[in-house]
Short mmCIF file of C-alpha atoms in Angstrom, two decimals:
data_model
loop_
_atom_site.label_atom_id
_atom_site.label_comp_id
_atom_site.label_asym_id
_atom_site.label_seq_id
_atom_site.Cartn_x
_atom_site.Cartn_y
_atom_site.Cartn_z
CA MET A 1 10.99 -29.39 -10.13
CA ASP A 2 12.20 -28.34 -6.86
CA TYR A 3 11.42 -30.04 -3.40
CA LEU A 4 8.69 -27.66 -2.49
CA GLU A 5 6.87 -27.78 -5.67
CA LYS A 6 6.59 -31.68 -5.21
CA LEU A 7 4.94 -31.52 -1.83
CA GLU A 8 1.06 -31.87 -1.39
CA TYR A 9 -0.61 -28.62 -0.19
CA HIS A 10 -1.05 -30.00 3.41
CA ASP A 11 2.68 -31.12 3.59
CA LEU A 12 3.73 -27.57 2.31
CA LEU A 13 1.90 -26.05 5.06
CA ASP A 14 3.20 -28.46 7.62
CA HIS A 15 6.69 -27.78 6.32
CA ILE A 16 6.32 -24.07 6.48
CA PHE A 17 4.56 -23.88 9.95
CA THR A 18 7.11 -26.37 11.55
CA HIS A 19 10.11 -24.40 10.19
CA TYR A 20 8.60 -21.18 11.41
CA THR A 21 8.00 -22.65 14.85
CA LYS A 22 11.41 -24.11 15.12
CA ARG A 23 12.89 -20.91 14.09
CA PHE A 24 11.02 -18.69 16.44
CA THR A 25 8.64 -20.09 18.82
CA GLU A 26 5.07 -21.59 18.94
CA LYS A 27 4.14 -18.47 21.03
CA LYS A 28 5.07 -16.18 17.92
CA PHE A 29 3.46 -18.58 15.49
CA LYS A 30 0.23 -18.38 17.64
CA THR A 31 0.53 -14.68 17.68
CA ILE A 32 0.69 -14.29 13.85
CA PHE A 33 -2.07 -16.75 13.38
CA GLU A 34 -4.50 -14.93 16.01
CA LYS A 35 -3.45 -11.64 14.26
CA ILE A 36 -4.52 -12.99 10.63
CA ASN A 37 -7.59 -14.42 12.27
CA ALA A 38 -8.66 -10.94 13.63
CA SER A 39 -7.68 -9.24 10.54
CA VAL A 40 -10.55 -6.96 9.20
CA ILE A 41 -8.80 -6.61 6.00
CA LEU A 42 -8.65 -10.28 5.49
CA MET A 43 -12.31 -10.88 6.69
CA ASP A 44 -13.45 -8.29 4.15
CA PHE A 45 -11.21 -9.96 1.22
CA LEU A 46 -12.64 -13.29 2.36
CA ASP A 47 -16.32 -12.02 2.40
CA TYR A 48 -15.75 -10.66 -1.18
CA SER A 49 -14.42 -13.77 -2.28
CA LEU A 50 -17.27 -15.72 -0.71
CA LYS A 51 -19.84 -13.42 -2.51
CA ASN A 52 -18.14 -13.52 -5.89
CA GLN A 53 -16.43 -17.14 -5.80
CA TYR A 54 -13.42 -15.20 -6.32
CA ILE A 55 -10.11 -17.15 -6.90
CA PRO A 56 -7.25 -15.31 -5.45
CA VAL A 57 -3.47 -15.24 -6.63
CA ALA A 58 -0.61 -15.20 -4.16
CA THR A 59 -0.33 -11.29 -4.36
CA ASP A 60 -3.98 -11.02 -2.91
CA PHE A 61 -2.53 -12.71 0.21
CA ILE A 62 0.59 -10.79 0.42
CA LEU A 63 -1.28 -7.46 0.01
CA SER A 64 -3.96 -8.47 2.69
CA VAL A 65 -1.05 -9.01 5.12
CA ASN A 66 0.94 -5.98 4.23
CA LYS A 67 -2.12 -3.81 4.73
CA ASN A 68 -2.07 -4.92 8.34
CA PRO A 69 -0.30 -2.68 10.64
CA TYR A 70 0.90 -5.35 12.78
CA PHE A 71 3.06 -6.76 9.85
CA LEU A 72 4.03 -3.23 8.77
CA PHE A 73 7.82 -3.84 10.44
CA SER A 74 7.87 -7.39 10.71
CA LYS A 75 10.44 -9.91 9.22
CA GLN A 76 9.90 -11.04 5.58
CA ILE A 77 9.66 -14.63 7.03
CA THR A 78 6.90 -13.58 9.51
CA THR A 79 4.80 -11.78 6.59
CA VAL A 80 5.14 -14.70 4.16
CA THR A 81 4.09 -17.14 6.73
CA ALA A 82 1.21 -14.91 7.78
CA ALA A 83 0.22 -14.82 4.07
CA ILE A 84 0.43 -18.78 3.81
CA ILE A 85 -1.99 -18.67 7.02
CA ALA A 86 -4.36 -16.19 5.31
CA LEU A 87 -4.35 -18.89 2.31
CA HIS A 88 -5.21 -21.45 4.58
CA LYS A 89 -8.01 -19.30 6.14
CA TRP A 90 -9.25 -18.55 2.52
CA ASN A 91 -9.14 -22.40 1.77
CA LEU A 92 -11.12 -23.13 5.13
CA LYS A 93 -13.75 -20.41 4.36
CA VAL A 94 -14.25 -20.23 0.88
CA ASN A 95 -12.67 -23.02 -1.00
CA GLN A 96 -14.16 -25.73 1.01
CA THR A 97 -17.47 -24.13 0.76
CA PHE A 98 -17.41 -23.99 -3.21
CA PHE A 99 -14.65 -26.37 -4.09
CA LEU A 100 -13.26 -23.54 -6.54
CA ILE A 101 -9.83 -25.20 -6.76
CA PRO A 102 -8.01 -28.45 -5.87
CA ASP A 103 -5.17 -28.86 -3.40
CA HIS A 104 -2.56 -28.82 -6.28
CA ARG A 105 -3.59 -25.25 -7.05
CA LEU A 106 -3.70 -24.29 -3.38
CA ALA A 107 -0.21 -25.54 -3.26
CA LYS A 108 0.89 -23.65 -6.37
CA ILE A 109 -0.43 -20.46 -4.69
CA ALA A 110 1.56 -21.10 -1.62
CA VAL A 111 4.65 -21.61 -3.69
CA GLU A 112 4.11 -18.52 -5.45
CA ILE A 113 3.95 -16.54 -1.94
CA LEU A 114 7.29 -18.24 -0.81
CA LYS A 115 8.85 -17.12 -4.33
CA SER A 116 7.98 -13.69 -3.43
CA SER A 117 10.82 -13.76 -1.00
CA ASN A 118 14.19 -15.50 -0.08
CA MET A 119 12.11 -17.88 2.01
CA TYR A 120 11.53 -20.18 -1.03
CA ASP A 121 15.10 -20.96 -1.85
CA TYR A 122 15.91 -21.22 2.01
CA LEU A 123 13.04 -23.70 2.78
CA ASN A 124 13.94 -25.63 -0.52
CA TYR A 125 17.47 -25.88 0.83
CA LEU A 126 16.43 -27.31 4.15
CA PRO A 127 15.66 -31.16 3.18
CA ASN A 128 19.02 -31.48 1.84
CA LYS A 129 20.37 -30.40 5.24
CA ASN A 130 18.35 -32.67 7.32
CA TYR A 131 16.86 -29.69 9.02
CA HIS A 132 14.16 -32.00 10.57
CA GLU A 133 16.66 -34.14 12.40
CA GLU A 134 18.44 -31.16 13.88
CA SER A 135 17.50 -29.60 17.09
#
């Protein structure tokens, strides 16, 4: 089992978000966070999921980000991070209301989102390089 697959859901989010912020900036991270929070496409998806108690898969989050014009020409790392933020938003709005899936399933969806890109292998390699100790 790979490093990322061993992480708890919240530790995985922290690992991804910390990496993105270090690689780019906190301002850039806040911008994508705000774009996801303001996304009408994601809001419609969350409303559908809330009404139908629909449990999404990784592809649902990736598609909801890819349909957003802001992310059309973004780097893969940005769109994947945005999809993870969308998963987090789904967890807060839908999953914590109905308790549809436990944290380990959330982590599995997050890993599947990462595996849709080269970011999975890259983030899996970081712990072995003591990334968090470098500045």
